C-alpha cells in the first residue's frame, strides 16, 4: 500500500441536477387560456423564487429537440438536500401535472487535477512521505484547498447564456483489454493533456461544465456544452473522437440538445412559440 | 500536436429532424366524420403553412410499416431553432392529440470529404504549415468553403419523391481491437472509397441523404435511403455488409421503412386508405 | 474491385409482415355478448375480405403463448404498399381497439443461392468477365431469373397448415474476431451446406419460411417454422446450435410460439376457447 | 457428416408455462369486501377446476418478492395447446382484470443425457453404424425410449411443496473465444458431471426442475429451485458459480423468488395477508 | 473433487428488501388537505406498527434524488416471508395508491470470510480431511458458527442514522478473459484485502452494509453506503475504481442516492417539504 496512489486528485463544487420532462400538450391545450395563464405565471413565480443569479442558486431551462424530452432544467445548488428540495418545490406547482420525467442526472461539478496530482505525488514521494500517512494526507489537503480556492469560479460555475446546450453522460471503458483504470497515472495524464488541447482550440466557441457522478448516478461523468451554433458540438466531439482517450476509452450515453429558454419566456413557450 | 490531424474534413448543411409517431386509431375513430375532417384539414393547413418546396423548408411525411410507428416526418430546416419551432407548431394542432412519439432523430446533413482531406492535409504539410496554426486554419477554411459551394445541392438537399424511404442510424465501432477511430486516415480513406463504389452502382435505384449526429443524438450518423422498390434497400445494404468498412466497423440502430405520403393525401390516410 | 464479389446471390418473393398484439380481455369482457358477437363477425369479415388462399394474399392468425403477445398475424402480400394497406384496414376494425401492438417484423421471403453463386461466379470468372461489367450483370440476371422461376413456389410460399408455428429473427455475428461477413465465400458456402443438411433431416417434421430483412427491420433474417409438435422446434434448433454456422455466428432475437387459429375460429377464441 | 454428432441426447416431458403478474391493489381495494369475496371465490374455483394433483395438470401459485411481480403461476400440462387454453381460461376470470403480466416463460421439462449419449454414440460407432442412418436412428430411439420410461417421474415431475421457489432462465455462452457449443462432447460431459456433483450435495435442501426452451423462449433453459430456506438458493448458486461450466459458460436472466401460496390461501392473500 | 473448494465461506444475517417508488403528486395534490392528512397519518401508523428499532424489524425511508424514484424503503427482517408480508401490508395502505414501484432489490446481509476461509481450508487440508466429507463439513460449520456469533452485529446491522444513503447493485465480471470466478482463491483473497484497506480509510466517513443476492435478484451483491456528505460516496467509489478488484472485475448497476427521511417527517414530506 505504500506505492503511489492511482487516483487523480479532484476538487468538487456545486451540486448539480438535470431534470428532463416531456410536456403533455393534449392536457394543456384542453385548458382555457386563462387557466393556462394562471398556471404559467404561478410556475414562473415559483421557479424565480427558488433560484437566482448566484452560482449556487441557478435553475435554468432549455427547450429540447426530439422525443427524449420537451423541457430540461439544469439546477445548481450548494447541497443535494437543496436539490431535493427544488424537486419537491417544482412537484407542488400545477405546471408539474403536465410534466412527465424522462431522465435526470445527479452529479457534482468537479475538476480533475492530473497535473497537480503528478506534482504533488512526486513531491511527497521525494520527501519519503508514505501515502495515506497523516503527513501525506496533510500535503494532499493543502493542494486540494489551494486548488479549490484558485479554481472557485470553475467548480462553482455560472451557466453560460449561450443559446444552445448539449448534455451527455459518459464513462471511461473498463474492458477486458482496454481499461482506463489500469493505465498508469503518467499515461492517463498524457492522454488527458492531449484531450484538453483540443478543447482549448474550441474554447472561444464552446464552453463546458464537467460534473462527476461516480457513486451518484449511472455514468461516471456528465458533460454540459454551451455554444452559439450547435454544429460546433458535432465538430468538437467528432474531432475529440479521434484522440486516444476518446477513441479507445470513452463510452457515451444519450445526447440531449436544447435551446436556452429564458425563464420569462416560459409562458410564451407554453403557447407553442419560441418567441 | 504537430502531426497531421486524424479527423476528416466535413461540410454541413441543413438541420434535420426525424419524428416518428404511432397514431391512436381508437380515439380517432371515436370522432364523428365531421370532426375528423375538421382536424385533418386544420393539420394539413398548418403543415403546409410551415413548410414548402425550398430545400431548407421541407416537411415530408411517410406511412410507416410495423409497430415502430405509423407516421414519420422528415423535417429539413436552416437551424435547430427552426426545427424546434416546427415541433412546437405541430404540438399545437389537434391532430397531435392522436400522435404518440416513438422515436426521433436530430442531425445535420453532412458530407465527409476524405479525398479532399488527404489532398489538403498533404498540401499543407508539404508547405511545412503546422496543423492548427493560423495559416493552416486558413487553408482548411478555404477547402471547406470551396467544397460547401460546390456541394451546396448535396448538403442542402431536396428530399427525393421516391415512394419508399428507409431510415436508420449507425455508428463506427470502437471495440477493444477493432476500432475505426484508431485506424489511419489512409486506411479509412481507402475503405470509404470502396464503400462509395458500391453505392455508385446503385445510384440509379437508390438515392441517399447522410446526416451527422455526433454530439447531437445517440448514434453517429443517420442514413436516409429513397427508392422505387424497397427490396433495393435490402440488396444495397446486404452487398455493403460484406465490404470492409461495414463488415468490420458498422453498428446499426433500428431500421424504419415507410411509404411516401404526399401531404394532401393525409386526410385520406386518416380514413385508413393509402389512396 | 475486379475481385469476385463476396455477396451471395439471393432471390426475393413475397413481402411479409408479422404483427403481434396483446388482447385487452378486461375491456372485451365489459362488452355485452351481442356487442362482442357483432365486433367479432365484422372483424372476421374484414380479414376474409382482404385475404385469401393465394400465395400473395394470405393473412393467417396464431394464438400465442406467454406474455409477449396473445395474437400474431402473418401477412404475405405482393408489395410493401399492400402490407401497409392491410395494417390500415385492420386498424379500422372495432376489434383493433382491443389490440395493443407488442412487436412486428417486416421482411421479404428470400432464398440465398450459395451453390448457384459459386457456380455462376466461377463460370463468369473462367470467361474473364469483369465483375459488375454489363456482361457480368447480364450473366447474374440470367441466373437470378432462372432460379426465380424454378423456385417460385418457395419464394411465394403458402403458409403450412401445421398447428404450431415458431417465429424468431436472427443475425450473423460481426464480432471483433468472429465475423461472418469477413469469411470467404467458400467457407460460408461450406457452413451453409452443413447447416442445410440438418434441416433436411427434419424436413418431414418441420417446414420453414426464411425471409430477409437487412435494411428493412432490426435483424438480418426472420425464420418461421411450422410443425405438428412444438417440441420439434426445440430439437431442431438445439441440434443446429452445435453446427458451426450457428454455434459461432448466429445471434438470436426473441422466440414467439403460437397455435394456428383458423380465421373462422376467431369468434370462438374471443370467448376464451381454443375450440 | 459421418462424424459423431455433437448434440447430447435429451428427453422431454411436461409442457411448462410460468406466468408472472403484478396485482392492481388500488383497483382491488376500491371494491367492496363482498365484491372481492365473490371474485376471489370464482377465481379460485376456476383454477381448481382446470388443475389438479396429477403431474400434467398442475397449476401452482407463488407470492413474489419485489417489483418484478406479485403473483407467479407455474403450470404443467401435457401440451402447449393445453397451456394456451389455461391462459385463456384465466383471462376470462374477473380476477384477471387486476393482473398485469410482467413476464412469462415457455418451456418443456427435460433431462439432458450426457452419460447415456456418450455410451450410445460409442456403442453405435463401435458397430460402424453411420450417424443418422436408419439403423443409427433406431439405436438412438431405443435409448431415448428406455430413458423416458426410467426417468418418467423426473420429466413429468410433481412440483415440490417447499415454501420457497426460485426461478431463472439461463444460456450457455457462445462468445468469440469461450463457446459452449464448440467444446467437445467429452469436455461438456466432464463439466456437466462436476456441475451435477455440487447439485447432489444440496439434494436434501434444494429440489430442482430443469426445462428446455431453445426455440420456445428467449433463453435456452429455465431453472426452478424449491427449498425450505431461501438462503439455500444463494449458497447453491454461489458455489456453482465457481465450477467451470458456470464460471465460464453460464449467462443468467432475471431471478424471481416467491413463497408458495396454497391455492386455498389466495382469498386470504387478496386481503393482504400471507396467513 | 478432492481439491480445495473455490467458494469463500460466507455468513448470512438479516433478510433485506429495497423498495423504490415514484410518487403521484398530481393525484395527491387533487386531494383535500384533510384527506392528505388522514392518509399520511394512517400510513405512518401502519409503518410504525410493522417496524421498530430492533435490527430485524427496521423499515427506514429515503427521499430520492432524480427520476429513478421519489421514495425508497430499506426493510430488514428475519425472513423473506416477513419481507413479503411487509410488502403486502404497505400495499393495503391508501398511501400506496400514490406509489408506483420503479425498482426493488432482494438480498441477505452477508459477510464474505476470505481470511477465515483460507485458514480453515488450510487447516483442514493439513489434517488430510477430504473436502465435503462429514468431518470437513463439521469443521466448516464450526468456523461459520463461530464467525456468525462474533460478527452478529454486522450481519444483523442497524441502519446508520446518516443523512445520506447510496444504494447500488453489482457483479463480479465473468468475461471471456477476465473472469473473477476462475481466479485462484489466493488471488481473490489478496485483491479483496487491498479493496478492504481502502474502505477502512473511509470508515469514519462512510458506513456500509453489504448484502448478497446471487440466486435472489439480478445482480450478485447489493451495496448500501451511509454518510454525512454525499460527495464522500463519489470519492470512495472513485478511489476504489482504481484498485484491481474493481478496475478489472466490477460491473455496476444503477446508483440511487437519497436523503434519510425520518418516518415522523413523512407527513411533512407529503406537503413538499424536506423539513
PDB file of N, CA, C and O in Angstrom, chain A residues 104-106 171 174 213-220, chain E residues 20 64-69 72 103 165-170 219 223-225 233-234 236-238 241 250-258:
ATOM      1  N   UNK A 104     -33.013  12.109 -15.710  1.00  0.00           N
ATOM      2  CA  UNK A 104     -32.450  13.063 -14.768  1.00  0.00           C
ATOM      3  C   UNK A 104     -30.993  12.684 -14.600  1.00  0.00           C
ATOM      4  O   UNK A 104     -30.578  11.587 -14.985  1.00  0.00           O
ATOM      5  N   UNK A 105     -30.216  13.580 -14.067  1.00  0.00           N
ATOM      6  CA  UNK A 105     -28.816  13.260 -13.828  1.00  0.00           C
ATOM      7  C   UNK A 105     -28.314  14.013 -12.607  1.00  0.00           C
ATOM      8  O   UNK A 105     -28.450  15.236 -12.521  1.00  0.00           O
ATOM      9  N   UNK A 106     -27.761  13.263 -11.678  1.00  0.00           N
ATOM     10  CA  UNK A 106     -27.281  13.819 -10.421  1.00  0.00           C
ATOM     11  C   UNK A 106     -25.758  13.780 -10.407  1.00  0.00           C
ATOM     12  O   UNK A 106     -25.156  12.725 -10.622  1.00  0.00           O
ATOM     13  N   UNK A 171     -18.661   7.402 -19.648  1.00  0.00           N
ATOM     14  CA  UNK A 171     -17.806   6.531 -18.825  1.00  0.00           C
ATOM     15  C   UNK A 171     -16.428   6.432 -19.448  1.00  0.00           C
ATOM     16  O   UNK A 171     -16.254   6.695 -20.632  1.00  0.00           O
ATOM     17  N   UNK A 174     -13.870   0.057 -19.096  1.00  0.00           N
ATOM     18  CA  UNK A 174     -13.148  -0.954 -18.322  1.00  0.00           C
ATOM     19  C   UNK A 174     -13.368  -2.302 -19.000  1.00  0.00           C
ATOM     20  O   UNK A 174     -14.052  -3.176 -18.499  1.00  0.00           O
ATOM     21  N   UNK A 213     -20.004  11.917 -11.375  1.00  0.00           N
ATOM     22  CA  UNK A 213     -21.189  11.224 -10.867  1.00  0.00           C
ATOM     23  C   UNK A 213     -20.909   9.787 -10.463  1.00  0.00           C
ATOM     24  O   UNK A 213     -21.834   9.005 -10.268  1.00  0.00           O
ATOM     25  N   UNK A 214     -19.634   9.442 -10.320  1.00  0.00           N
ATOM     26  CA  UNK A 214     -19.319   8.100  -9.808  1.00  0.00           C
ATOM     27  C   UNK A 214     -19.932   7.966  -8.416  1.00  0.00           C
ATOM     28  O   UNK A 214     -19.723   8.805  -7.555  1.00  0.00           O
ATOM     29  N   UNK A 215     -20.715   6.930  -8.229  1.00  0.00           N
ATOM     30  CA  UNK A 215     -21.362   6.719  -6.934  1.00  0.00           C
ATOM     31  C   UNK A 215     -22.620   7.544  -6.749  1.00  0.00           C
ATOM     32  O   UNK A 215     -23.287   7.437  -5.722  1.00  0.00           O
ATOM     33  N   UNK A 216     -22.957   8.373  -7.747  1.00  0.00           N
ATOM     34  CA  UNK A 216     -24.124   9.249  -7.621  1.00  0.00           C
ATOM     35  C   UNK A 216     -25.173   8.953  -8.680  1.00  0.00           C
ATOM     36  O   UNK A 216     -26.371   9.031  -8.415  1.00  0.00           O
ATOM     37  N   UNK A 217     -24.721   8.618  -9.884  1.00  0.00           N
ATOM     38  CA  UNK A 217     -25.666   8.283 -10.947  1.00  0.00           C
ATOM     39  C   UNK A 217     -25.035   7.210 -11.831  1.00  0.00           C
ATOM     40  O   UNK A 217     -23.952   6.710 -11.535  1.00  0.00           O
ATOM     41  N   UNK A 218     -25.710   6.852 -12.941  1.00  0.00           N
ATOM     42  CA  UNK A 218     -25.357   5.620 -13.641  1.00  0.00           C
ATOM     43  C   UNK A 218     -24.156   5.716 -14.566  1.00  0.00           C
ATOM     44  O   UNK A 218     -23.690   4.695 -15.079  1.00  0.00           O
ATOM     45  N   UNK A 219     -23.672   6.899 -14.838  1.00  0.00           N
ATOM     46  CA  UNK A 219     -22.458   7.060 -15.621  1.00  0.00           C
ATOM     47  C   UNK A 219     -21.427   7.749 -14.732  1.00  0.00           C
ATOM     48  O   UNK A 219     -21.752   8.247 -13.661  1.00  0.00           O
ATOM     49  N   UNK A 220     -20.197   7.800 -15.200  1.00  0.00           N
ATOM     50  CA  UNK A 220     -19.143   8.339 -14.352  1.00  0.00           C
ATOM     51  C   UNK A 220     -19.042   9.863 -14.381  1.00  0.00           C
ATOM     52  O   UNK A 220     -18.668  10.474 -13.390  1.00  0.00           O
TER      53      UNK A 220
ATOM     54  N   UNK E  20     -38.328   0.901  -4.217  1.00  0.00           N
ATOM     55  CA  UNK E  20     -38.257   2.272  -4.736  1.00  0.00           C
ATOM     56  C   UNK E  20     -39.553   2.605  -5.471  1.00  0.00           C
ATOM     57  O   UNK E  20     -40.055   1.794  -6.251  1.00  0.00           O
ATOM     58  N   UNK E  64     -35.575  10.262  -2.469  1.00  0.00           N
ATOM     59  CA  UNK E  64     -34.578  10.049  -3.521  1.00  0.00           C
ATOM     60  C   UNK E  64     -34.413  11.265  -4.427  1.00  0.00           C
ATOM     61  O   UNK E  64     -35.377  11.995  -4.675  1.00  0.00           O
ATOM     62  N   UNK E  65     -33.229  11.404  -4.983  1.00  0.00           N
ATOM     63  CA  UNK E  65     -32.960  12.442  -5.978  1.00  0.00           C
ATOM     64  C   UNK E  65     -33.127  11.868  -7.374  1.00  0.00           C
ATOM     65  O   UNK E  65     -32.724  10.728  -7.642  1.00  0.00           O
ATOM     66  N   UNK E  66     -33.698  12.663  -8.269  1.00  0.00           N
ATOM     67  CA  UNK E  66     -33.791  12.262  -9.673  1.00  0.00           C
ATOM     68  C   UNK E  66     -35.035  11.469 -10.009  1.00  0.00           C
ATOM     69  O   UNK E  66     -35.895  11.241  -9.166  1.00  0.00           O
ATOM     70  N   UNK E  67     -35.119  11.051 -11.282  1.00  0.00           N
ATOM     71  CA  UNK E  67     -36.353  10.447 -11.796  1.00  0.00           C
ATOM     72  C   UNK E  67     -36.455   8.957 -11.514  1.00  0.00           C
ATOM     73  O   UNK E  67     -37.456   8.344 -11.852  1.00  0.00           O
ATOM     74  N   UNK E  68     -35.413   8.366 -10.919  1.00  0.00           N
ATOM     75  CA  UNK E  68     -35.459   6.916 -10.727  1.00  0.00           C
ATOM     76  C   UNK E  68     -36.383   6.528  -9.573  1.00  0.00           C
ATOM     77  O   UNK E  68     -36.662   5.343  -9.385  1.00  0.00           O
ATOM     78  N   UNK E  69     -36.834   7.507  -8.821  1.00  0.00           N
ATOM     79  CA  UNK E  69     -37.752   7.233  -7.725  1.00  0.00           C
ATOM     80  C   UNK E  69     -37.843   8.442  -6.814  1.00  0.00           C
ATOM     81  O   UNK E  69     -36.961   9.314  -6.812  1.00  0.00           O
ATOM     82  N   UNK E  72     -37.614   5.692  -1.183  1.00  0.00           N
ATOM     83  CA  UNK E  72     -37.018   4.358  -1.092  1.00  0.00           C
ATOM     84  C   UNK E  72     -37.162   3.849   0.332  1.00  0.00           C
ATOM     85  O   UNK E  72     -36.808   4.544   1.278  1.00  0.00           O
ATOM     86  N   UNK E 103     -38.315   0.099  -8.804  1.00  0.00           N
ATOM     87  CA  UNK E 103     -37.218  -0.863  -8.648  1.00  0.00           C
ATOM     88  C   UNK E 103     -37.368  -1.504  -7.284  1.00  0.00           C
ATOM     89  O   UNK E 103     -38.100  -0.992  -6.402  1.00  0.00           O
ATOM     90  N   UNK E 165     -27.877   8.303   1.929  1.00  0.00           N
ATOM     91  CA  UNK E 165     -27.619   6.906   1.591  1.00  0.00           C
ATOM     92  C   UNK E 165     -27.395   6.772   0.097  1.00  0.00           C
ATOM     93  O   UNK E 165     -27.914   7.559  -0.702  1.00  0.00           O
ATOM     94  N   UNK E 166     -26.613   5.773  -0.275  1.00  0.00           N
ATOM     95  CA  UNK E 166     -26.339   5.439  -1.672  1.00  0.00           C
ATOM     96  C   UNK E 166     -26.497   3.937  -1.806  1.00  0.00           C
ATOM     97  O   UNK E 166     -25.858   3.179  -1.075  1.00  0.00           O
ATOM     98  N   UNK E 167     -27.358   3.511  -2.704  1.00  0.00           N
ATOM     99  CA  UNK E 167     -27.532   2.078  -2.941  1.00  0.00           C
ATOM    100  C   UNK E 167     -27.181   1.738  -4.382  1.00  0.00           C
ATOM    101  O   UNK E 167     -27.555   2.466  -5.308  1.00  0.00           O
ATOM    102  N   UNK E 168     -26.462   0.625  -4.578  1.00  0.00           N
ATOM    103  CA  UNK E 168     -26.235   0.129  -5.946  1.00  0.00           C
ATOM    104  C   UNK E 168     -25.980  -1.369  -5.904  1.00  0.00           C
ATOM    105  O   UNK E 168     -25.389  -1.878  -4.956  1.00  0.00           O
ATOM    106  N   UNK E 169     -26.427  -2.068  -6.931  1.00  0.00           N
ATOM    107  CA  UNK E 169     -26.117  -3.490  -7.063  1.00  0.00           C
ATOM    108  C   UNK E 169     -24.878  -3.680  -7.931  1.00  0.00           C
ATOM    109  O   UNK E 169     -24.531  -2.793  -8.719  1.00  0.00           O
ATOM    110  N   UNK E 170     -24.209  -4.803  -7.780  1.00  0.00           N
ATOM    111  CA  UNK E 170     -23.007  -5.034  -8.586  1.00  0.00           C
ATOM    112  C   UNK E 170     -22.738  -6.527  -8.816  1.00  0.00           C
ATOM    113  O   UNK E 170     -23.264  -7.387  -8.117  1.00  0.00           O
ATOM    114  N   UNK E 219     -28.521  -9.022  -9.707  1.00  0.00           N
ATOM    115  CA  UNK E 219     -27.096  -8.784  -9.562  1.00  0.00           C
ATOM    116  C   UNK E 219     -26.592  -9.653  -8.414  1.00  0.00           C
ATOM    117  O   UNK E 219     -27.377 -10.221  -7.662  1.00  0.00           O
ATOM    118  N   UNK E 223     -25.003  -3.025  -2.409  1.00  0.00           N
ATOM    119  CA  UNK E 223     -24.146  -2.224  -1.528  1.00  0.00           C
ATOM    120  C   UNK E 223     -24.943  -1.015  -1.058  1.00  0.00           C
ATOM    121  O   UNK E 223     -25.510  -0.287  -1.879  1.00  0.00           O
ATOM    122  N   UNK E 224     -24.998  -0.809   0.245  1.00  0.00           N
ATOM    123  CA  UNK E 224     -25.590   0.396   0.817  1.00  0.00           C
ATOM    124  C   UNK E 224     -24.509   1.165   1.543  1.00  0.00           C
ATOM    125  O   UNK E 224     -23.827   0.605   2.414  1.00  0.00           O
ATOM    126  N   UNK E 225     -24.369   2.434   1.189  1.00  0.00           N
ATOM    127  CA  UNK E 225     -23.401   3.313   1.858  1.00  0.00           C
ATOM    128  C   UNK E 225     -24.176   4.414   2.574  1.00  0.00           C
ATOM    129  O   UNK E 225     -25.219   4.869   2.085  1.00  0.00           O
ATOM    130  N   UNK E 233     -19.377   9.564  -1.095  1.00  0.00           N
ATOM    131  CA  UNK E 233     -19.679   8.380  -1.924  1.00  0.00           C
ATOM    132  C   UNK E 233     -18.830   8.407  -3.188  1.00  0.00           C
ATOM    133  O   UNK E 233     -18.242   7.411  -3.592  1.00  0.00           O
ATOM    134  N   UNK E 234     -18.801   9.563  -3.814  1.00  0.00           N
ATOM    135  CA  UNK E 234     -18.052   9.707  -5.064  1.00  0.00           C
ATOM    136  C   UNK E 234     -16.564   9.475  -4.832  1.00  0.00           C
ATOM    137  O   UNK E 234     -15.913   8.737  -5.585  1.00  0.00           O
ATOM    138  N   UNK E 236     -14.988   7.836  -2.399  1.00  0.00           N
ATOM    139  CA  UNK E 236     -14.682   6.449  -2.049  1.00  0.00           C
ATOM    140  C   UNK E 236     -14.757   5.548  -3.286  1.00  0.00           C
ATOM    141  O   UNK E 236     -13.848   4.767  -3.561  1.00  0.00           O
ATOM    142  N   UNK E 237     -15.835   5.685  -4.036  1.00  0.00           N
ATOM    143  CA  UNK E 237     -16.029   4.764  -5.167  1.00  0.00           C
ATOM    144  C   UNK E 237     -15.051   5.085  -6.291  1.00  0.00           C
ATOM    145  O   UNK E 237     -14.578   4.196  -6.992  1.00  0.00           O
ATOM    146  N   UNK E 238     -14.703   6.359  -6.452  1.00  0.00           N
ATOM    147  CA  UNK E 238     -13.706   6.713  -7.464  1.00  0.00           C
ATOM    148  C   UNK E 238     -12.354   6.112  -7.089  1.00  0.00           C
ATOM    149  O   UNK E 238     -11.683   5.506  -7.927  1.00  0.00           O
ATOM    150  N   UNK E 241     -12.311   2.486  -7.698  1.00  0.00           N
ATOM    151  CA  UNK E 241     -12.357   2.085  -9.107  1.00  0.00           C
ATOM    152  C   UNK E 241     -10.959   1.769  -9.653  1.00  0.00           C
ATOM    153  O   UNK E 241     -10.821   1.057 -10.645  1.00  0.00           O
ATOM    154  N   UNK E 250     -15.275  -5.421 -11.507  1.00  0.00           N
ATOM    155  CA  UNK E 250     -16.575  -4.926 -11.044  1.00  0.00           C
ATOM    156  C   UNK E 250     -17.475  -4.491 -12.198  1.00  0.00           C
ATOM    157  O   UNK E 250     -17.035  -3.824 -13.131  1.00  0.00           O
ATOM    158  N   UNK E 251     -18.731  -4.898 -12.128  1.00  0.00           N
ATOM    159  CA  UNK E 251     -19.778  -4.388 -13.017  1.00  0.00           C
ATOM    160  C   UNK E 251     -20.843  -3.765 -12.134  1.00  0.00           C
ATOM    161  O   UNK E 251     -21.275  -4.394 -11.162  1.00  0.00           O
ATOM    162  N   UNK E 252     -21.279  -2.567 -12.472  1.00  0.00           N
ATOM    163  CA  UNK E 252     -22.206  -1.853 -11.607  1.00  0.00           C
ATOM    164  C   UNK E 252     -23.581  -1.688 -12.238  1.00  0.00           C
ATOM    165  O   UNK E 252     -23.694  -1.447 -13.441  1.00  0.00           O
ATOM    166  N   UNK E 253     -24.616  -1.798 -11.425  1.00  0.00           N
ATOM    167  CA  UNK E 253     -25.973  -1.444 -11.846  1.00  0.00           C
ATOM    168  C   UNK E 253     -26.193   0.043 -11.661  1.00  0.00           C
ATOM    169  O   UNK E 253     -25.242   0.824 -11.669  1.00  0.00           O
ATOM    170  N   UNK E 254     -27.442   0.444 -11.466  1.00  0.00           N
ATOM    171  CA  UNK E 254     -27.752   1.853 -11.251  1.00  0.00           C
ATOM    172  C   UNK E 254     -27.380   2.281  -9.835  1.00  0.00           C
ATOM    173  O   UNK E 254     -27.322   1.458  -8.921  1.00  0.00           O
ATOM    174  N   UNK E 255     -27.121   3.572  -9.694  1.00  0.00           N
ATOM    175  CA  UNK E 255     -26.840   4.154  -8.383  1.00  0.00           C
ATOM    176  C   UNK E 255     -28.046   4.989  -7.947  1.00  0.00           C
ATOM    177  O   UNK E 255     -28.565   5.785  -8.733  1.00  0.00           O
ATOM    178  N   UNK E 256     -28.454   4.800  -6.710  1.00  0.00           N
ATOM    179  CA  UNK E 256     -29.601   5.501  -6.146  1.00  0.00           C
ATOM    180  C   UNK E 256     -29.159   6.267  -4.920  1.00  0.00           C
ATOM    181  O   UNK E 256     -28.631   5.657  -3.976  1.00  0.00           O
ATOM    182  N   UNK E 257     -29.387   7.581  -4.905  1.00  0.00           N
ATOM    183  CA  UNK E 257     -28.948   8.424  -3.794  1.00  0.00           C
ATOM    184  C   UNK E 257     -30.151   9.115  -3.175  1.00  0.00           C
ATOM    185  O   UNK E 257     -31.003   9.660  -3.899  1.00  0.00           O
ATOM    186  N   UNK E 258     -30.228   9.093  -1.858  1.00  0.00           N
ATOM    187  CA  UNK E 258     -31.360   9.729  -1.189  1.00  0.00           C
ATOM    188  C   UNK E 258     -30.996  10.330   0.153  1.00  0.00           C
ATOM    189  O   UNK E 258     -29.913  10.087   0.704  1.00  0.00           O
TER     190      UNK E 258
END
